[in-house]
mmCIF file of C-alpha atoms in Angstrom:
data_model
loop_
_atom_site.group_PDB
_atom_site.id
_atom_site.type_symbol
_atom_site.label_atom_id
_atom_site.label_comp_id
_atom_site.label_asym_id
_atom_site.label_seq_id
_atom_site.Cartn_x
_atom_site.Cartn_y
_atom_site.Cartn_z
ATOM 1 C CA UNK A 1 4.648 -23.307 -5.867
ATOM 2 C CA UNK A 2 4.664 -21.379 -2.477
ATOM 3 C CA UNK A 3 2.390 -23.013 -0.167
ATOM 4 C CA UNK A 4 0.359 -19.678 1.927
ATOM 5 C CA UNK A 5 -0.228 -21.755 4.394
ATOM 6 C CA UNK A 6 2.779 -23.544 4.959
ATOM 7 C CA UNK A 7 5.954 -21.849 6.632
ATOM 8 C CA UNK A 8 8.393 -20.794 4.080
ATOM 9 C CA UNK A 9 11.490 -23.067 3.399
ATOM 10 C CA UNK A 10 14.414 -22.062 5.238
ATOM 11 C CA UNK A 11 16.392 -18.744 4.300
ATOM 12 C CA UNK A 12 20.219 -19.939 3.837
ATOM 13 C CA UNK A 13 22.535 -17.863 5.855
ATOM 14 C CA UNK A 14 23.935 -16.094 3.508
ATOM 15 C CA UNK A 15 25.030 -12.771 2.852
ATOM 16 C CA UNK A 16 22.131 -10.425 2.340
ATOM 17 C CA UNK A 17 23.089 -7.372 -0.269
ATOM 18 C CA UNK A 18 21.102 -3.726 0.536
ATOM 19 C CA UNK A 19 20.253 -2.069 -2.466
ATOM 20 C CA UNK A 20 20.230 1.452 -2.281
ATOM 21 C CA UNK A 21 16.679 3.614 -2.326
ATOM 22 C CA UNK A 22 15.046 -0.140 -2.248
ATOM 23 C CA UNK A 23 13.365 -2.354 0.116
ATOM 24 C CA UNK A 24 13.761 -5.905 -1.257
ATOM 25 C CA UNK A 25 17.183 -7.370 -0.297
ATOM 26 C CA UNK A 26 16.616 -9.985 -3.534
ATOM 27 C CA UNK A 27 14.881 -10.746 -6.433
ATOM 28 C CA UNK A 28 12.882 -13.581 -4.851
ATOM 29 C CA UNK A 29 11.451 -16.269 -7.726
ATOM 30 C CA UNK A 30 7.855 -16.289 -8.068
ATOM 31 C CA UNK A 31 5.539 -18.730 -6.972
ATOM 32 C CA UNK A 32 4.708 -19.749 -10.680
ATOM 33 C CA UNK A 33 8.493 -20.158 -11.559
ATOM 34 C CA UNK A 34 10.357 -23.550 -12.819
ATOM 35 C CA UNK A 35 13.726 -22.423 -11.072
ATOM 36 C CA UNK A 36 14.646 -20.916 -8.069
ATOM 37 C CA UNK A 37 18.223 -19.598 -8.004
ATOM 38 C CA UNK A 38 20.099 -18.597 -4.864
ATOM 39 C CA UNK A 39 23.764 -18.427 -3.370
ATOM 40 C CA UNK A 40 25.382 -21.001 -1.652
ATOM 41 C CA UNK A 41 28.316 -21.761 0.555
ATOM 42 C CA UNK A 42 30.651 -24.568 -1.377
ATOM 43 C CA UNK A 43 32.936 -24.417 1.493
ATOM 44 C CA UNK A 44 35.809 -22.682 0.299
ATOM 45 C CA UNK A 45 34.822 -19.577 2.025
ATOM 46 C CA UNK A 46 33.567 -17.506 -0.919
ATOM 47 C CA UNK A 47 30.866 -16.430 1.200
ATOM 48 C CA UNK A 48 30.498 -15.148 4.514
ATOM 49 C CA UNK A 49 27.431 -16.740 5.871
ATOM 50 C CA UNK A 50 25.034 -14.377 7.862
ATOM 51 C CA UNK A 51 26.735 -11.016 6.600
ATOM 52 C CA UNK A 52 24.960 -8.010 5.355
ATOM 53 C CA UNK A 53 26.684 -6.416 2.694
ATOM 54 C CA UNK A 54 26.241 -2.656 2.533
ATOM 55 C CA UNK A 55 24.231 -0.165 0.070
ATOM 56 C CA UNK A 56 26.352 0.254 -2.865
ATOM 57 C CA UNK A 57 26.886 2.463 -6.243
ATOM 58 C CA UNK A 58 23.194 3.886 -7.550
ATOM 59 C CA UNK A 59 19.836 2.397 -6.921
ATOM 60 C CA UNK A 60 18.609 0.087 -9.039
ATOM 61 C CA UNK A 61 16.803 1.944 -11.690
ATOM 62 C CA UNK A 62 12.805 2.192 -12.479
ATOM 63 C CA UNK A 63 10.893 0.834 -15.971
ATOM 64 C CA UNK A 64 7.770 1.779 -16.898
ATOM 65 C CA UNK A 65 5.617 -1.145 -18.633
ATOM 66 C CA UNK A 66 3.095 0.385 -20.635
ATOM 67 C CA UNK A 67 -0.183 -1.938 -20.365
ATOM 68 C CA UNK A 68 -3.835 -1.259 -21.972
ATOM 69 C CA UNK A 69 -6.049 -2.173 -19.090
ATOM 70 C CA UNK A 70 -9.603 -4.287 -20.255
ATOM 71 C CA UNK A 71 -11.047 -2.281 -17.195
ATOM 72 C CA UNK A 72 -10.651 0.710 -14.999
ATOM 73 C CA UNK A 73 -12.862 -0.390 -11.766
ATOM 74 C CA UNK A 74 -11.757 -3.405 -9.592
ATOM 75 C CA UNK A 75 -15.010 -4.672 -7.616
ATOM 76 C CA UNK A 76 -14.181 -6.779 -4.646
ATOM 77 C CA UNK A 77 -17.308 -8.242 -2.468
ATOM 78 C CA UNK A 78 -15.128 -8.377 0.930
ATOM 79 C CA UNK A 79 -16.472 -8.187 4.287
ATOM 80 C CA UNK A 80 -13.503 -6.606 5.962
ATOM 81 C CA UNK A 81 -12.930 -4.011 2.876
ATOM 82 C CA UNK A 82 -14.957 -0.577 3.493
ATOM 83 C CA UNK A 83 -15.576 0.416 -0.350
ATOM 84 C CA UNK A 84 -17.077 -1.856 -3.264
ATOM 85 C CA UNK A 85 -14.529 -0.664 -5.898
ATOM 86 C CA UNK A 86 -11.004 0.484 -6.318
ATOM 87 C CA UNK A 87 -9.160 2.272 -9.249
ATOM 88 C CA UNK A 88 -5.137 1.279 -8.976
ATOM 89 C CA UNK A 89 -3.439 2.854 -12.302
ATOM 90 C CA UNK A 90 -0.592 1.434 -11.262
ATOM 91 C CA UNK A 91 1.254 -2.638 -10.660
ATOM 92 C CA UNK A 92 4.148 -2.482 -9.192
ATOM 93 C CA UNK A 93 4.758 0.490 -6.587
ATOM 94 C CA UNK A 94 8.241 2.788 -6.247
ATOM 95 C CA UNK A 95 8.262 3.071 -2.749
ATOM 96 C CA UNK A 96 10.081 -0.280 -1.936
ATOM 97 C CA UNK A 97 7.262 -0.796 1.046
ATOM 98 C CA UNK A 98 8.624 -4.372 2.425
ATOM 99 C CA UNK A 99 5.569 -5.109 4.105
ATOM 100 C CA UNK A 100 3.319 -4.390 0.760
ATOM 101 C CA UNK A 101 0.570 -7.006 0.594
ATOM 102 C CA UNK A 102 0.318 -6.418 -3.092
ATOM 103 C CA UNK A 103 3.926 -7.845 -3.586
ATOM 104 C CA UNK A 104 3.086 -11.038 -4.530
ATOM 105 C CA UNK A 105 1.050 -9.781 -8.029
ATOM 106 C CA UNK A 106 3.942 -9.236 -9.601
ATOM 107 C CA UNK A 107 4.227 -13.156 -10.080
ATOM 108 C CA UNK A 108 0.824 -13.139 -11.988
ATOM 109 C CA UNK A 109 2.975 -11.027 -14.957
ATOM 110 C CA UNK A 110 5.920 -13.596 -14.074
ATOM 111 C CA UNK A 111 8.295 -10.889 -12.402
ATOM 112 C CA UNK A 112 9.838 -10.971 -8.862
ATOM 113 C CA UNK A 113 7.527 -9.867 -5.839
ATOM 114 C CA UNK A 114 11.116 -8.693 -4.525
ATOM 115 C CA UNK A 115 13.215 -5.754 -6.182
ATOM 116 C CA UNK A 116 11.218 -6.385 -9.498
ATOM 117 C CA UNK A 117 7.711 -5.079 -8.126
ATOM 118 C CA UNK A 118 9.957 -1.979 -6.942
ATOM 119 C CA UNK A 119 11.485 -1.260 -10.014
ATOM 120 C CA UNK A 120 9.392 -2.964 -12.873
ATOM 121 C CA UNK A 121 6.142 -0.436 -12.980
ATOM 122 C CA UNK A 122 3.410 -1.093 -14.776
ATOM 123 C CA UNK A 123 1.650 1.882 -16.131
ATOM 124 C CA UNK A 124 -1.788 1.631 -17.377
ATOM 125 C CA UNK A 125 -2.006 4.178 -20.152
ATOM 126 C CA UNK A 126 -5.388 3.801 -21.596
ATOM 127 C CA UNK A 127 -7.008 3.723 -18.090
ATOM 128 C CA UNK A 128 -8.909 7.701 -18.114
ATOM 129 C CA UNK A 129 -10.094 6.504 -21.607
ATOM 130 C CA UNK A 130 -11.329 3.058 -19.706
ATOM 131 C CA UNK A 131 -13.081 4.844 -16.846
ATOM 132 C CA UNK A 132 -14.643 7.571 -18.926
ATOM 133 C CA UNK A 133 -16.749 4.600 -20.651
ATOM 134 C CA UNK A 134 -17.132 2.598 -17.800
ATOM 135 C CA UNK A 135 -18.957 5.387 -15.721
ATOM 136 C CA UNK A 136 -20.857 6.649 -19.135
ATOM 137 C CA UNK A 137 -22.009 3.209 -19.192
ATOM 138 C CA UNK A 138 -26.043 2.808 -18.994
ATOM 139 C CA UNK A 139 -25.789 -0.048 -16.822
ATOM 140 C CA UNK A 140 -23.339 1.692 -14.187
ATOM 141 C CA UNK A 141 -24.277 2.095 -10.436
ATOM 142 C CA UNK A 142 -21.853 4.575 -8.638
ATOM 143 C CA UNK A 143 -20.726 3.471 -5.566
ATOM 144 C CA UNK A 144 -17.946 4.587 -3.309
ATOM 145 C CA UNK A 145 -14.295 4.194 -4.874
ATOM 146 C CA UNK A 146 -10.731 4.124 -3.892
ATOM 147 C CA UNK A 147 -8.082 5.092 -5.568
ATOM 148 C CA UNK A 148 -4.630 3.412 -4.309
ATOM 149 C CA UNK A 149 -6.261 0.435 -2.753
ATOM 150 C CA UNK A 150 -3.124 -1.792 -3.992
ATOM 151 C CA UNK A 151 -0.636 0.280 -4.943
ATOM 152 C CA UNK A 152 0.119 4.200 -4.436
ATOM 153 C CA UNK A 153 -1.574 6.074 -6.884
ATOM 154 C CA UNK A 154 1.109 8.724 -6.409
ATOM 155 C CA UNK A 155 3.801 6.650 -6.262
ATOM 156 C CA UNK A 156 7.347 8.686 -8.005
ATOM 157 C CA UNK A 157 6.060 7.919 -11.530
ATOM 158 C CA UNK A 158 3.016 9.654 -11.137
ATOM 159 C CA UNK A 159 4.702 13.325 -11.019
ATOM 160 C CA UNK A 160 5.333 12.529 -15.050
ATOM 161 C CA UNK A 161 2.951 10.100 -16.319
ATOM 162 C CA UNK A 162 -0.139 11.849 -14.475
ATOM 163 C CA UNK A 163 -2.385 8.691 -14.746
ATOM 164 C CA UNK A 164 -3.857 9.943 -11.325
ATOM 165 C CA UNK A 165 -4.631 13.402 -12.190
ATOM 166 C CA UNK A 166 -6.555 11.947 -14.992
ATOM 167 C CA UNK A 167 -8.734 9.825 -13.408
ATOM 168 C CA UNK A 168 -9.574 12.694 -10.636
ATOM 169 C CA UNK A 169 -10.681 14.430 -13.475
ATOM 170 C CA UNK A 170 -12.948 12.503 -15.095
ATOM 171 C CA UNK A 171 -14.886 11.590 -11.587
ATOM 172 C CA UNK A 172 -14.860 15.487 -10.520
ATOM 173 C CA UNK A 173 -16.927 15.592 -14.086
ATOM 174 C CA UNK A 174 -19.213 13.260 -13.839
ATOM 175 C CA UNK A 175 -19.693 14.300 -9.710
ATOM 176 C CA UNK A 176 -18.750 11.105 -8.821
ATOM 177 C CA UNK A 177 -17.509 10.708 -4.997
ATOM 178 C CA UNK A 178 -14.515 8.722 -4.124
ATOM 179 C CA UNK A 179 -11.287 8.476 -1.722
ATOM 180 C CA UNK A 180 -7.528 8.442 -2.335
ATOM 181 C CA UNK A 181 -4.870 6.565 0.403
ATOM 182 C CA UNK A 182 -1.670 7.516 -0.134
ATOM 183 C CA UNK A 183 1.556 8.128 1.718
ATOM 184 C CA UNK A 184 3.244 10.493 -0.540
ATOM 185 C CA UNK A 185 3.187 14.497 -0.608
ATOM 186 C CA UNK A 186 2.465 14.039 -3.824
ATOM 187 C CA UNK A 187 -0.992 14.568 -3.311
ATOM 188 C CA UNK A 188 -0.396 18.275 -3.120
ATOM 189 C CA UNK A 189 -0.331 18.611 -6.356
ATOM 190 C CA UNK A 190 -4.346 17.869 -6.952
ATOM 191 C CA UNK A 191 -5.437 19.945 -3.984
ATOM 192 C CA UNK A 192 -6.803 22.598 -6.927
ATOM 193 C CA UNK A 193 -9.307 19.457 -8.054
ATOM 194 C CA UNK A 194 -9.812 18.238 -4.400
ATOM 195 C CA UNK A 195 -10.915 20.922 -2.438
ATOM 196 C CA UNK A 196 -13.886 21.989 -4.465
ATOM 197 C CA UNK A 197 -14.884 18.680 -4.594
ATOM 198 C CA UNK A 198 -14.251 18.510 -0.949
ATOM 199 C CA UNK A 199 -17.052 21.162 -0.436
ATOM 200 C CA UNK A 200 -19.616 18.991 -2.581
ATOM 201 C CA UNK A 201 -18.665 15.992 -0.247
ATOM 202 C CA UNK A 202 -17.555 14.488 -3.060
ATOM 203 C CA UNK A 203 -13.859 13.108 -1.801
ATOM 204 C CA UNK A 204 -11.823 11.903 1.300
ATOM 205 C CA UNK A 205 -7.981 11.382 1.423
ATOM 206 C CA UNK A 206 -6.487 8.826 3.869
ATOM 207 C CA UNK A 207 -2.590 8.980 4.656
ATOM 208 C CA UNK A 208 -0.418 6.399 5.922
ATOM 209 C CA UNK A 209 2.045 6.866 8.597
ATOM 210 C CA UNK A 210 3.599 3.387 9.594
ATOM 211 C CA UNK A 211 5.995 4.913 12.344
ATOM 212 C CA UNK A 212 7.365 8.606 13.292
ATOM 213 C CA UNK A 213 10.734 6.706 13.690
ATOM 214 C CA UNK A 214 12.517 8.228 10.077
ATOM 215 C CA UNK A 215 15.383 6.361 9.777
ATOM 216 C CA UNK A 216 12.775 2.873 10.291
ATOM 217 C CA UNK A 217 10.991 4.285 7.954
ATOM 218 C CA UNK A 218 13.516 4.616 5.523
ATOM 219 C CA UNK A 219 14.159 1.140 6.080
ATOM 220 C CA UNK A 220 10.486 0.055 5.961
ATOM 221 C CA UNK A 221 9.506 2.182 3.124
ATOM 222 C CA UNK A 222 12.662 3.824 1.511
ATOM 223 C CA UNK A 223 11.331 5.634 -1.542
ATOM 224 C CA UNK A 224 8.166 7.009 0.666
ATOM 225 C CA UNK A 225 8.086 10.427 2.232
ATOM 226 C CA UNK A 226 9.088 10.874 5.653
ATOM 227 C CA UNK A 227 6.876 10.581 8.504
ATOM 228 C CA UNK A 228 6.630 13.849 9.126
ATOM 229 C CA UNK A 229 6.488 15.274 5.757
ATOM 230 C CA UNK A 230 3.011 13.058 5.919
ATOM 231 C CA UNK A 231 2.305 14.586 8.631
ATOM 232 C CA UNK A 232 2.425 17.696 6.713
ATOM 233 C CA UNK A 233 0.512 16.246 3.946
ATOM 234 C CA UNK A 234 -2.544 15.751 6.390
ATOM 235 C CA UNK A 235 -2.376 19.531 7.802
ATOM 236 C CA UNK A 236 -2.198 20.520 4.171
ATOM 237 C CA UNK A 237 -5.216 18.666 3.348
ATOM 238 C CA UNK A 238 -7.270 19.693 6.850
ATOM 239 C CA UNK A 239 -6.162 23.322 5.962
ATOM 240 C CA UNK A 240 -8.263 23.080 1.951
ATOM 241 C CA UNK A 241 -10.868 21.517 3.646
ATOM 242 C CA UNK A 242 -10.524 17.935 2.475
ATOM 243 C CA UNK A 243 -11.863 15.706 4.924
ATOM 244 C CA UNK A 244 -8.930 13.377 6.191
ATOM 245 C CA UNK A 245 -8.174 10.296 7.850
ATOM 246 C CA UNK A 246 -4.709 8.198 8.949
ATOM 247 C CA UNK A 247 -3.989 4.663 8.496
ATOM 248 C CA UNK A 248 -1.568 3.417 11.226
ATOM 249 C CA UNK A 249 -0.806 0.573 9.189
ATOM 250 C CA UNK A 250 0.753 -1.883 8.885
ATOM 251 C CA UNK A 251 1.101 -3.302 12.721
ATOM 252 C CA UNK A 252 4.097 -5.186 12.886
ATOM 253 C CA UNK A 253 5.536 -6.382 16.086
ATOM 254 C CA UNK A 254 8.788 -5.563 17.733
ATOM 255 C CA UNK A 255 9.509 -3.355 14.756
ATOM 256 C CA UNK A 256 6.911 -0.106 14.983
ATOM 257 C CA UNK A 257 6.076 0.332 18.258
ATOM 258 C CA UNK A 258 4.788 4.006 18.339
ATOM 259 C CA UNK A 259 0.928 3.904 17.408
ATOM 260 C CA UNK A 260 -0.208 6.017 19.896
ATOM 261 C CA UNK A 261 2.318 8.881 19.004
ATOM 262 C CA UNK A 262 1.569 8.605 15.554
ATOM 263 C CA UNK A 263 -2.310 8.992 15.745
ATOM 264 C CA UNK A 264 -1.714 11.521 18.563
ATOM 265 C CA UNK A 265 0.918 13.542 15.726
ATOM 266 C CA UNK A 266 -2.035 12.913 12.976
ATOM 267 C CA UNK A 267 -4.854 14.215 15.363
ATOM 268 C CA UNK A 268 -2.773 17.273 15.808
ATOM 269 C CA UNK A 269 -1.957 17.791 11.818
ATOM 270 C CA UNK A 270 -5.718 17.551 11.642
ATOM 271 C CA UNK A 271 -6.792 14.110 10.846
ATOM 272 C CA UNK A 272 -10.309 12.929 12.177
ATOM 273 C CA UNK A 273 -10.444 9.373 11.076
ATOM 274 C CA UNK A 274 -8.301 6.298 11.819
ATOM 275 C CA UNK A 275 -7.982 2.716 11.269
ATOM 276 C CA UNK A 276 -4.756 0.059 11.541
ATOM 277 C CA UNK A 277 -4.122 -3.479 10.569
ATOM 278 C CA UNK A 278 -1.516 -5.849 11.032
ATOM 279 C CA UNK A 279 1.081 -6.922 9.082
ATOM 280 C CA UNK A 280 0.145 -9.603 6.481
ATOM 281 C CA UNK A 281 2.136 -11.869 4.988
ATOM 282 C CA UNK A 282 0.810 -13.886 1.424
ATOM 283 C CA UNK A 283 2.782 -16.252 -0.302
ATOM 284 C CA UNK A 284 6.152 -14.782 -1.494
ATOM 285 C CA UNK A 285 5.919 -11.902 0.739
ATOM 286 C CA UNK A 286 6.614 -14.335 3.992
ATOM 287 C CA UNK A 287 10.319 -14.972 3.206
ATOM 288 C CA UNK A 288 11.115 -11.772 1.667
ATOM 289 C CA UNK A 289 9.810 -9.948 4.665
ATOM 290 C CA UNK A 290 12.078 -12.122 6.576
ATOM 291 C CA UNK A 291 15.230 -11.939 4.408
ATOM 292 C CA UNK A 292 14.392 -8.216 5.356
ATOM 293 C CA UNK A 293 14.365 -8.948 8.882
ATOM 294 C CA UNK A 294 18.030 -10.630 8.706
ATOM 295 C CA UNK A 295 19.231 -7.998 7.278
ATOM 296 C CA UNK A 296 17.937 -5.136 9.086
ATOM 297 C CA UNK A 297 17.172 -6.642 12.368
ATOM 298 C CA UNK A 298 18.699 -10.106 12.652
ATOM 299 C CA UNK A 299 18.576 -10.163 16.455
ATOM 300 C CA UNK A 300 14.668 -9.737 16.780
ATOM 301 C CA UNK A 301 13.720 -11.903 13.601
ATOM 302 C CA UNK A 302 12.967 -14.837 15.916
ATOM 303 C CA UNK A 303 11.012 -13.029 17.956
ATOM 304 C CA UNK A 304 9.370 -10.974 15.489
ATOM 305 C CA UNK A 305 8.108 -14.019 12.986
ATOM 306 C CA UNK A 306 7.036 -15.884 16.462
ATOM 307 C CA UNK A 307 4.466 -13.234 16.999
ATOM 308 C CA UNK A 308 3.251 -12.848 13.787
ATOM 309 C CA UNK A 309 1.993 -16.685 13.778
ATOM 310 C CA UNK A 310 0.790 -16.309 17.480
ATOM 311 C CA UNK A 311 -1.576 -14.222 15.507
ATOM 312 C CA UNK A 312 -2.396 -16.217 12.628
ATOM 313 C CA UNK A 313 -3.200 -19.621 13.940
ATOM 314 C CA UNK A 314 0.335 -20.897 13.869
ATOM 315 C CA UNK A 315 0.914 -19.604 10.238
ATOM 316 C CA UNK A 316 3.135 -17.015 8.466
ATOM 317 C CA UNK A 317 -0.511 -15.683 6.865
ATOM 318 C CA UNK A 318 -4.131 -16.685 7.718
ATOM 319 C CA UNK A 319 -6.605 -15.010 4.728
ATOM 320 C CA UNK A 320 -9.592 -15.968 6.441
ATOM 321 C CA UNK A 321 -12.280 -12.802 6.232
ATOM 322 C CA UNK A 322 -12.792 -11.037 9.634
ATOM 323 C CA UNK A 323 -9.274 -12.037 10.272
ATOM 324 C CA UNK A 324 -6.942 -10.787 7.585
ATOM 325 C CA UNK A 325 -6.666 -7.414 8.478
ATOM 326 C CA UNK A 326 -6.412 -7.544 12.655
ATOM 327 C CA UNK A 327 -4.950 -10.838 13.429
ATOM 328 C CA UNK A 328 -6.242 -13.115 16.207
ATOM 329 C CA UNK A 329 -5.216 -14.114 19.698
ATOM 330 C CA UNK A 330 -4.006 -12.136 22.528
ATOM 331 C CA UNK A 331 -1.679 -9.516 20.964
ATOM 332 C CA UNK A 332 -4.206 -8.815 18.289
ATOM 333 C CA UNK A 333 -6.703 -8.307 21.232
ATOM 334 C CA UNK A 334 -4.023 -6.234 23.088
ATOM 335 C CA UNK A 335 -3.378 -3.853 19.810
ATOM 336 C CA UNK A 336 -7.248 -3.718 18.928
ATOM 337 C CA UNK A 337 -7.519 -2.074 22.614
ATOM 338 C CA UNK A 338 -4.481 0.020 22.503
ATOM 339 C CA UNK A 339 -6.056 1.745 18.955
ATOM 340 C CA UNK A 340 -9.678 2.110 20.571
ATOM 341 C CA UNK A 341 -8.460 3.513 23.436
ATOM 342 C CA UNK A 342 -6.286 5.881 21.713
ATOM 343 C CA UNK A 343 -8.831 7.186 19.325
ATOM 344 C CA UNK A 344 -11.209 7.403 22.266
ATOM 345 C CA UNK A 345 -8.677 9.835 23.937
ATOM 346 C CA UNK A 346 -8.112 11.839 20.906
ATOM 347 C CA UNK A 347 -11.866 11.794 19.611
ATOM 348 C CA UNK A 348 -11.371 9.800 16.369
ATOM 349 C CA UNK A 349 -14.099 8.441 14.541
ATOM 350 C CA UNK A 350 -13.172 4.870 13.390
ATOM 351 C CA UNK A 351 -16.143 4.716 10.344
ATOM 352 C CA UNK A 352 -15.283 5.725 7.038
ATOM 353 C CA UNK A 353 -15.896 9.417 6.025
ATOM 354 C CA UNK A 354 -19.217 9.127 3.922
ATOM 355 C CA UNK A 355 -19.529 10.644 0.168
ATOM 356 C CA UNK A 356 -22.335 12.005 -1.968
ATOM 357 C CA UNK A 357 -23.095 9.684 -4.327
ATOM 358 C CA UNK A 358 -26.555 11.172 -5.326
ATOM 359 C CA UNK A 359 -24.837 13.984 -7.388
ATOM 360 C CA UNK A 360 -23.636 11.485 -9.736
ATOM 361 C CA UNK A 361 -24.117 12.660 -13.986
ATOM 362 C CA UNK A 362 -22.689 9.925 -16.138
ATOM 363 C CA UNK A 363 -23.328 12.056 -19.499
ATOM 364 C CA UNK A 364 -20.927 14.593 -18.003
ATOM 365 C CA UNK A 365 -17.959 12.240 -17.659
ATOM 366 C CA UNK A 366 -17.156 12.212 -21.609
ATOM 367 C CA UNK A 367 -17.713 16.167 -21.298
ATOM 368 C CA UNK A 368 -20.839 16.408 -23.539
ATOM 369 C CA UNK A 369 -23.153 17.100 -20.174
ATOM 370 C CA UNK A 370 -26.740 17.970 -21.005
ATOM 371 C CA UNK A 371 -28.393 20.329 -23.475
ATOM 372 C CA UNK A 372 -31.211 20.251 -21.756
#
């Protein structure tokens, strides 16, 4: 078992192999697995330590897992999380972020945080069904809810299985408010749902740009859109009236450098709310964000993992509350002022958009509203 708060054992020098439209280099073994396999030099030369072999032949393909989800809402009593619940009707996410946080869940259904979170999707099909009891439920409180919170809710899947669309309609029903974070255009396609609601203060949308740099992004985020097609994304949203923030995240150092230019690009496109944090690295993720490193830049690893533990105590990850998200020490100091000063300059407001939540009608959400 992976120790989170032990430095990860160290990554042979072997070569790495790029996999098309993906970010893992490797199907890493989970932290609950008996065996760990990996290549090895015998000494006869049948590898060439250190090398990076180049993007071959298709992409690995995508699976969809069909699960029946017990429950629709996720409730999560965290200090340094800004909503009480979160809808995700996805595991696994398409866009091959190597910096996803969320990696590491894939061990819980005994599959790879690596290329198997990218391409192993779990769908959950019964989950409108789920939420349309949960919110018609007597007992029920609403609250304010994200949608995304763990993986993209409009992830590449999404444009056929429309898991998303479904659950936007069942809370524009039953008038209950909530947010989306997403960094794909696919959000587009619900603007017909979200601007109405928009006008009831019913819904925010948050949109992730992690650089303006496209061809790191492809590498940080290959199946994502591009930066600026986000960026279009945000004016699209601004333009309906959906209010609309941008998450410069994550932070990672000596690899995205460009935070003022993106929240400066977002302002522009019409954001008016902003908030970052730094990379984090849990458990599996720690050496397969470093296998990344040696494979995309192996002259900066060094220097890029020695920064990340100046800001965790020493560690690859600290999950201590209050720290999680910004890091400690002085380079997490330095980036908290750099983002306060530049959404000081560009008038962002750094609190959460707020939502309606007296509007809620819990007999609507099955449809059956009120005869009287």
């Amino acid at each position: 078992m992976v120790d989170s708060d032990l430095h990860p054992p160290d990554i042979p020098s072997v070569p790495v192999r790029l996999h098309k439209g993906r970010g893992a280099t490797s199907n890493i073994a989970h932290r609950f697995a008996r065996d760990a396999r990996g290549a090895f030099d015998d000494g006869w030369d049948t590898l060439q330590t250190g090398s990076v072999e180049a993007e071959q032949g298709s992409p690995p393909a995508t699976q969809v897992i069909w699960e029946d989800c017990k429950s629709a809402i996720s409730s999560n009593d965290s200090a340094d999380i800004p909503f009480d619940h979160s809808i995700n009707p996805y595991r696994g996410c398409e866009h091959g972020c190597i910096y996803c946080f969320a990696r590491p869940t894939h061990s819980y259904l005994g599959l790879s945080p690596g290329l198997d979170f990218e391409t192993k999707i779990v769908a959950k099909r019964n989950i409108v069904a789920q939420l349309t009891r949960e919110l018609a439920a007597p007992r029920y409180k609403p609250s304010h809810i994200n949608i995304g919170s763990v993986t993209d809710a409009y992830q590449p899947v999404e444009r056929e299985l429309q898991l998303t669309r479904g659950l936007i309609d069942v809370l524009a029903r039953a008038r209950h408010p909530f947010s989306l974070i997403t960094k794909s255009s696919g959000i587009e396609r619900d603007l017909d749902q979200l601007q109405p609601l928009a006008a009831s203060g019913l819904v925010a949308a948050y949109v992730t740009i992690t650089t303006l740099d496209s061809s790191l992004s492809r590498k940080l985020e290959p199946r994502a859109a591009s930066p600026q097609r986000r960026l279009r994304v945000i004016r699209s949203l601004a333009e309906a009236g959906v209010p609309v923030g941008v998450s410069v995240a994550p932070q990672i150092p000596f690899i995205n450098d460009d935070m003022e230019q993106v929240l400066a690009a977002a302002r522009e496109a019409g954001a008016t709310r902003a908030f970052y944090t730094v990379l984090r690295l849990p458990w599996e993720l720690a050496p397969l964000f470093q296998q990344w490193l040696q494979a995309h830049f192996p002259e900066r690893a060094e220097r890029v993992m020695s920064r990340v533990r100046d800001m965790r105590g020493g560690k690859d990850y600290d999950a201590s509350w209050g720290q999680r998200m910004t890091g400690s020490g002085v380079w997490a100091a330095l980036l908290s002022q750099r983002f306060s000063k530049a959404c000081a300059r560009l008038r962002y407001g750094q609190e959460r958009i707020t939502l309606d939540l007296s509007q809620f009608r819990p007999d609507f959400a099955t449809g059956q509203g009120r005869l009287f």
